[in-house]
């Protein structure tokens, strides 16, 4: 499945608002692992928000930083649960690193479900535009093939709460032999 030594990272990918951070925190608690949100690490490194950096330096510069941060996080020797930015799959190097150094779960959700869930969100730039649903549909059209190509497992996250999705991921990880004992991550097989 992936070229992995004894370190098992679990990465979550999907559209913005699909629940990666919330579900990632739940999984990290269940599995007694650190939780890392790559967007937060990027913002700490930049000293500003991603939105500000994007506006000042452009998408290509942001994607360079994102690629560097993801590579560093995935090279860590301690296992973790990693929530990635929604666009992290846009670069082939990121897709390859995620596949090679982690078990990747794609939280598949519909643009309609995300728009409904985030309708009152005032913090996400994506939801502040004229037509958030149309923007989500455009993002899905471009990114879904990349999410599917990157993921080891696809988890239906539409119309379900974070606890339900976390349970699904936990069951999938257990069935795949990625967990040992009482919910503790173990070494991945081949």
PDB file of C-alpha atoms in Angstrom:
ATOM      1  CA  UNK A   1       0.000   0.000   0.000  1.00  0.00           C
ATOM      2  CA  UNK A   2       2.679   2.531   0.948  1.00  0.00           C
ATOM      3  CA  UNK A   3       6.400   2.551   1.639  1.00  0.00           C
ATOM      4  CA  UNK A   4       6.212   2.762   5.373  1.00  0.00           C
ATOM      5  CA  UNK A   5       8.538   1.790   8.144  1.00  0.00           C
ATOM      6  CA  UNK A   6       7.269   1.470  11.737  1.00  0.00           C
ATOM      7  CA  UNK A   7       5.877   5.035  11.828  1.00  0.00           C
ATOM      8  CA  UNK A   8       2.183   5.285  11.047  1.00  0.00           C
ATOM      9  CA  UNK A   9       0.855   8.725  10.230  1.00  0.00           C
ATOM     10  CA  UNK A  10      -2.857   9.078   9.516  1.00  0.00           C
ATOM     11  CA  UNK A  11      -3.703  11.892   7.085  1.00  0.00           C
ATOM     12  CA  UNK A  12      -7.118  13.365   6.334  1.00  0.00           C
ATOM     13  CA  UNK A  13      -7.821  14.998   2.981  1.00  0.00           C
ATOM     14  CA  UNK A  14     -10.961  16.549   1.520  1.00  0.00           C
ATOM     15  CA  UNK A  15     -12.741  19.746   0.605  1.00  0.00           C
ATOM     16  CA  UNK A  16     -12.588  22.721   2.946  1.00  0.00           C
ATOM     17  CA  UNK A  17     -15.298  22.205   5.549  1.00  0.00           C
ATOM     18  CA  UNK A  18     -15.451  18.429   5.166  1.00  0.00           C
ATOM     19  CA  UNK A  19     -14.537  17.958   8.842  1.00  0.00           C
ATOM     20  CA  UNK A  20     -10.821  17.164   8.645  1.00  0.00           C
ATOM     21  CA  UNK A  21      -9.818  19.160  11.732  1.00  0.00           C
ATOM     22  CA  UNK A  22     -12.753  18.138  13.920  1.00  0.00           C
ATOM     23  CA  UNK A  23     -12.516  14.470  12.985  1.00  0.00           C
ATOM     24  CA  UNK A  24      -8.729  14.540  13.195  1.00  0.00           C
ATOM     25  CA  UNK A  25      -8.884  15.824  16.774  1.00  0.00           C
ATOM     26  CA  UNK A  26     -11.334  13.041  17.704  1.00  0.00           C
ATOM     27  CA  UNK A  27      -9.154  10.351  16.135  1.00  0.00           C
ATOM     28  CA  UNK A  28      -6.039  11.697  17.832  1.00  0.00           C
ATOM     29  CA  UNK A  29      -7.792  11.520  21.221  1.00  0.00           C
ATOM     30  CA  UNK A  30      -9.058   7.989  20.554  1.00  0.00           C
ATOM     31  CA  UNK A  31      -5.691   6.766  19.335  1.00  0.00           C
ATOM     32  CA  UNK A  32      -3.599   8.715  21.885  1.00  0.00           C
ATOM     33  CA  UNK A  33      -1.648  10.476  19.139  1.00  0.00           C
ATOM     34  CA  UNK A  34      -0.732  14.102  18.559  1.00  0.00           C
ATOM     35  CA  UNK A  35      -3.063  16.016  16.250  1.00  0.00           C
ATOM     36  CA  UNK A  36      -1.505  18.373  13.716  1.00  0.00           C
ATOM     37  CA  UNK A  37      -3.419  20.752  11.463  1.00  0.00           C
ATOM     38  CA  UNK A  38      -1.073  21.588   8.595  1.00  0.00           C
ATOM     39  CA  UNK A  39      -2.811  24.928   7.980  1.00  0.00           C
ATOM     40  CA  UNK A  40      -2.089  25.996  11.584  1.00  0.00           C
ATOM     41  CA  UNK A  41       1.562  24.982  11.231  1.00  0.00           C
ATOM     42  CA  UNK A  42       1.770  26.975   7.995  1.00  0.00           C
ATOM     43  CA  UNK A  43       0.232  30.060   9.633  1.00  0.00           C
ATOM     44  CA  UNK A  44       2.656  29.811  12.557  1.00  0.00           C
ATOM     45  CA  UNK A  45       5.556  29.617  10.127  1.00  0.00           C
ATOM     46  CA  UNK A  46       4.288  32.533   8.015  1.00  0.00           C
ATOM     47  CA  UNK A  47       3.356  34.718  10.971  1.00  0.00           C
ATOM     48  CA  UNK A  48       0.057  35.616   9.308  1.00  0.00           C
ATOM     49  CA  UNK A  49      -3.098  33.965   8.079  1.00  0.00           C
ATOM     50  CA  UNK A  50      -3.103  31.898   4.916  1.00  0.00           C
ATOM     51  CA  UNK A  51      -5.626  34.343   3.465  1.00  0.00           C
ATOM     52  CA  UNK A  52      -3.233  37.274   4.069  1.00  0.00           C
ATOM     53  CA  UNK A  53      -0.247  35.405   2.642  1.00  0.00           C
ATOM     54  CA  UNK A  54      -2.266  34.328  -0.382  1.00  0.00           C
ATOM     55  CA  UNK A  55      -3.313  37.951  -1.035  1.00  0.00           C
ATOM     56  CA  UNK A  56       0.226  39.322  -0.683  1.00  0.00           C
ATOM     57  CA  UNK A  57       2.294  36.593  -2.333  1.00  0.00           C
ATOM     58  CA  UNK A  58      -0.082  34.558  -4.509  1.00  0.00           C
ATOM     59  CA  UNK A  59      -1.082  30.935  -4.656  1.00  0.00           C
ATOM     60  CA  UNK A  60       2.206  29.583  -6.049  1.00  0.00           C
ATOM     61  CA  UNK A  61       4.209  31.000  -3.118  1.00  0.00           C
ATOM     62  CA  UNK A  62       1.675  29.593  -0.669  1.00  0.00           C
ATOM     63  CA  UNK A  63       1.779  26.161  -2.319  1.00  0.00           C
ATOM     64  CA  UNK A  64       5.600  26.189  -2.014  1.00  0.00           C
ATOM     65  CA  UNK A  65       5.337  26.740   1.748  1.00  0.00           C
ATOM     66  CA  UNK A  66       2.561  24.157   2.034  1.00  0.00           C
ATOM     67  CA  UNK A  67       4.671  21.568   0.211  1.00  0.00           C
ATOM     68  CA  UNK A  68       7.671  22.198   2.468  1.00  0.00           C
ATOM     69  CA  UNK A  69       5.577  21.985   5.664  1.00  0.00           C
ATOM     70  CA  UNK A  70       3.814  18.787   4.569  1.00  0.00           C
ATOM     71  CA  UNK A  71       7.135  17.141   3.708  1.00  0.00           C
ATOM     72  CA  UNK A  72       8.515  18.043   7.144  1.00  0.00           C
ATOM     73  CA  UNK A  73       5.414  16.839   8.989  1.00  0.00           C
ATOM     74  CA  UNK A  74       5.337  13.538   7.110  1.00  0.00           C
ATOM     75  CA  UNK A  75       9.063  12.978   7.727  1.00  0.00           C
ATOM     76  CA  UNK A  76       8.556  13.131  11.508  1.00  0.00           C
ATOM     77  CA  UNK A  77       9.494   9.981  13.365  1.00  0.00           C
ATOM     78  CA  UNK A  78       6.563  10.093  15.789  1.00  0.00           C
ATOM     79  CA  UNK A  79       3.156   9.034  14.454  1.00  0.00           C
ATOM     80  CA  UNK A  80       0.358  11.605  14.345  1.00  0.00           C
ATOM     81  CA  UNK A  81      -3.065  12.394  12.930  1.00  0.00           C
ATOM     82  CA  UNK A  82      -2.627  15.064  10.259  1.00  0.00           C
ATOM     83  CA  UNK A  83      -5.345  17.317   8.882  1.00  0.00           C
ATOM     84  CA  UNK A  84      -4.295  18.770   5.533  1.00  0.00           C
ATOM     85  CA  UNK A  85      -5.435  21.860   3.696  1.00  0.00           C
ATOM     86  CA  UNK A  86      -8.156  21.268   1.123  1.00  0.00           C
ATOM     87  CA  UNK A  87      -5.816  22.132  -1.745  1.00  0.00           C
ATOM     88  CA  UNK A  88      -2.809  20.148  -0.565  1.00  0.00           C
ATOM     89  CA  UNK A  89      -3.483  17.491  -3.227  1.00  0.00           C
ATOM     90  CA  UNK A  90      -3.011  19.995  -6.050  1.00  0.00           C
ATOM     91  CA  UNK A  91       0.741  19.305  -6.145  1.00  0.00           C
ATOM     92  CA  UNK A  92       1.995  15.897  -7.225  1.00  0.00           C
ATOM     93  CA  UNK A  93       4.815  16.038  -4.655  1.00  0.00           C
ATOM     94  CA  UNK A  94       2.252  16.387  -1.855  1.00  0.00           C
ATOM     95  CA  UNK A  95       0.142  13.520  -3.164  1.00  0.00           C
ATOM     96  CA  UNK A  96       3.219  11.295  -3.388  1.00  0.00           C
ATOM     97  CA  UNK A  97       4.443  12.242   0.108  1.00  0.00           C
ATOM     98  CA  UNK A  98       1.025  11.659   1.655  1.00  0.00           C
ATOM     99  CA  UNK A  99       0.729   8.224   0.037  1.00  0.00           C
ATOM    100  CA  UNK A 100       4.273   7.149   0.836  1.00  0.00           C
ATOM    101  CA  UNK A 101       4.432   8.342   4.444  1.00  0.00           C
ATOM    102  CA  UNK A 102       0.897   8.037   5.779  1.00  0.00           C
ATOM    103  CA  UNK A 103      -2.363   6.202   5.586  1.00  0.00           C
ATOM    104  CA  UNK A 104      -4.666   8.631   3.786  1.00  0.00           C
ATOM    105  CA  UNK A 105      -8.401   8.925   4.427  1.00  0.00           C
ATOM    106  CA  UNK A 106     -10.451  11.030   2.012  1.00  0.00           C
ATOM    107  CA  UNK A 107     -13.463  12.548   3.795  1.00  0.00           C
ATOM    108  CA  UNK A 108     -15.856  12.556   0.858  1.00  0.00           C
ATOM    109  CA  UNK A 109     -18.663  15.058   1.199  1.00  0.00           C
ATOM    110  CA  UNK A 110     -20.938  16.872  -1.203  1.00  0.00           C
ATOM    111  CA  UNK A 111     -20.669  20.609  -1.825  1.00  0.00           C
ATOM    112  CA  UNK A 112     -24.338  20.898  -0.816  1.00  0.00           C
ATOM    113  CA  UNK A 113     -23.678  19.195   2.526  1.00  0.00           C
ATOM    114  CA  UNK A 114     -20.657  21.390   3.257  1.00  0.00           C
ATOM    115  CA  UNK A 115     -22.508  24.574   2.278  1.00  0.00           C
ATOM    116  CA  UNK A 116     -25.412  23.592   4.548  1.00  0.00           C
ATOM    117  CA  UNK A 117     -23.081  22.755   7.452  1.00  0.00           C
ATOM    118  CA  UNK A 118     -21.105  26.005   7.098  1.00  0.00           C
ATOM    119  CA  UNK A 119     -23.953  28.357   6.157  1.00  0.00           C
ATOM    120  CA  UNK A 120     -23.432  30.473   9.304  1.00  0.00           C
ATOM    121  CA  UNK A 121     -19.623  30.364   9.223  1.00  0.00           C
ATOM    122  CA  UNK A 122     -18.181  33.879   9.077  1.00  0.00           C
ATOM    123  CA  UNK A 123     -14.498  32.902   9.322  1.00  0.00           C
ATOM    124  CA  UNK A 124     -13.941  30.962   6.107  1.00  0.00           C
ATOM    125  CA  UNK A 125     -13.217  33.111   3.063  1.00  0.00           C
ATOM    126  CA  UNK A 126     -14.724  30.401   0.889  1.00  0.00           C
ATOM    127  CA  UNK A 127     -18.122  30.903   2.515  1.00  0.00           C
ATOM    128  CA  UNK A 128     -18.086  34.703   2.193  1.00  0.00           C
ATOM    129  CA  UNK A 129     -18.322  34.899  -1.602  1.00  0.00           C
ATOM    130  CA  UNK A 130     -21.364  35.483  -3.755  1.00  0.00           C
ATOM    131  CA  UNK A 131     -22.078  31.782  -4.266  1.00  0.00           C
ATOM    132  CA  UNK A 132     -20.271  29.457  -1.820  1.00  0.00           C
ATOM    133  CA  UNK A 133     -22.063  26.388  -3.197  1.00  0.00           C
ATOM    134  CA  UNK A 134     -20.879  27.095  -6.738  1.00  0.00           C
ATOM    135  CA  UNK A 135     -17.311  27.622  -5.480  1.00  0.00           C
ATOM    136  CA  UNK A 136     -17.412  24.287  -3.618  1.00  0.00           C
ATOM    137  CA  UNK A 137     -18.743  22.562  -6.749  1.00  0.00           C
ATOM    138  CA  UNK A 138     -15.887  24.051  -8.804  1.00  0.00           C
ATOM    139  CA  UNK A 139     -13.317  22.929  -6.227  1.00  0.00           C
ATOM    140  CA  UNK A 140     -14.767  19.407  -6.164  1.00  0.00           C
ATOM    141  CA  UNK A 141     -14.665  19.126  -9.965  1.00  0.00           C
ATOM    142  CA  UNK A 142     -10.918  19.854  -9.944  1.00  0.00           C
ATOM    143  CA  UNK A 143      -9.913  18.136  -6.703  1.00  0.00           C
ATOM    144  CA  UNK A 144     -12.066  14.994  -6.445  1.00  0.00           C
ATOM    145  CA  UNK A 145      -9.940  12.991  -8.928  1.00  0.00           C
ATOM    146  CA  UNK A 146      -6.836  14.024  -6.957  1.00  0.00           C
ATOM    147  CA  UNK A 147      -8.415  13.105  -3.606  1.00  0.00           C
ATOM    148  CA  UNK A 148      -9.418   9.704  -4.987  1.00  0.00           C
ATOM    149  CA  UNK A 149      -5.960   9.085  -6.478  1.00  0.00           C
ATOM    150  CA  UNK A 150      -4.257  10.007  -3.192  1.00  0.00           C
ATOM    151  CA  UNK A 151      -6.488   8.224  -0.689  1.00  0.00           C
ATOM    152  CA  UNK A 152      -5.898   4.755   0.622  1.00  0.00           C
ATOM    153  CA  UNK A 153      -9.466   4.845   1.980  1.00  0.00           C
ATOM    154  CA  UNK A 154     -12.537   6.853   1.007  1.00  0.00           C
ATOM    155  CA  UNK A 155     -14.934   7.593   3.863  1.00  0.00           C
ATOM    156  CA  UNK A 156     -18.435   8.922   3.196  1.00  0.00           C
ATOM    157  CA  UNK A 157     -18.670  12.023   5.391  1.00  0.00           C
ATOM    158  CA  UNK A 158     -21.844  13.480   3.857  1.00  0.00           C
ATOM    159  CA  UNK A 159     -24.794  14.067   6.187  1.00  0.00           C
ATOM    160  CA  UNK A 160     -22.982  12.531   9.155  1.00  0.00           C
ATOM    161  CA  UNK A 161     -21.586  14.076  12.281  1.00  0.00           C
ATOM    162  CA  UNK A 162     -17.913  13.961  13.238  1.00  0.00           C
ATOM    163  CA  UNK A 163     -18.417  11.125  15.730  1.00  0.00           C
ATOM    164  CA  UNK A 164     -20.021   8.909  13.104  1.00  0.00           C
ATOM    165  CA  UNK A 165     -17.224   9.587  10.622  1.00  0.00           C
ATOM    166  CA  UNK A 166     -14.559   9.021  13.304  1.00  0.00           C
ATOM    167  CA  UNK A 167     -16.121   5.646  14.121  1.00  0.00           C
ATOM    168  CA  UNK A 168     -16.086   4.688  10.429  1.00  0.00           C
ATOM    169  CA  UNK A 169     -12.411   5.602  10.126  1.00  0.00           C
ATOM    170  CA  UNK A 170     -11.590   3.735  13.320  1.00  0.00           C
ATOM    171  CA  UNK A 171     -13.361   0.611  12.070  1.00  0.00           C
ATOM    172  CA  UNK A 172     -11.604   0.844   8.697  1.00  0.00           C
ATOM    173  CA  UNK A 173      -8.214   1.292  10.369  1.00  0.00           C
ATOM    174  CA  UNK A 174      -8.887  -1.665  12.666  1.00  0.00           C
ATOM    175  CA  UNK A 175     -10.037  -3.894   9.795  1.00  0.00           C
ATOM    176  CA  UNK A 176      -6.919  -2.954   7.838  1.00  0.00           C
ATOM    177  CA  UNK A 177      -4.693  -3.919  10.767  1.00  0.00           C
ATOM    178  CA  UNK A 178      -3.491  -0.374  11.316  1.00  0.00           C
ATOM    179  CA  UNK A 179      -4.526  -0.395  14.971  1.00  0.00           C
ATOM    180  CA  UNK A 180      -3.378  -2.743  17.670  1.00  0.00           C
ATOM    181  CA  UNK A 181      -4.639  -3.236  21.207  1.00  0.00           C
ATOM    182  CA  UNK A 182      -7.260  -0.790  22.493  1.00  0.00           C
ATOM    183  CA  UNK A 183      -7.368   1.758  19.690  1.00  0.00           C
ATOM    184  CA  UNK A 184      -3.627   2.376  19.698  1.00  0.00           C
ATOM    185  CA  UNK A 185      -1.972   2.720  16.327  1.00  0.00           C
ATOM    186  CA  UNK A 186       0.395  -0.047  15.446  1.00  0.00           C
ATOM    187  CA  UNK A 187       2.861  -0.604  12.689  1.00  0.00           C
ATOM    188  CA  UNK A 188       1.359  -0.753   9.244  1.00  0.00           C
ATOM    189  CA  UNK A 189       1.704  -3.831   7.161  1.00  0.00           C
ATOM    190  CA  UNK A 190       2.590  -3.931   3.480  1.00  0.00           C
TER     191      UNK A 190
END
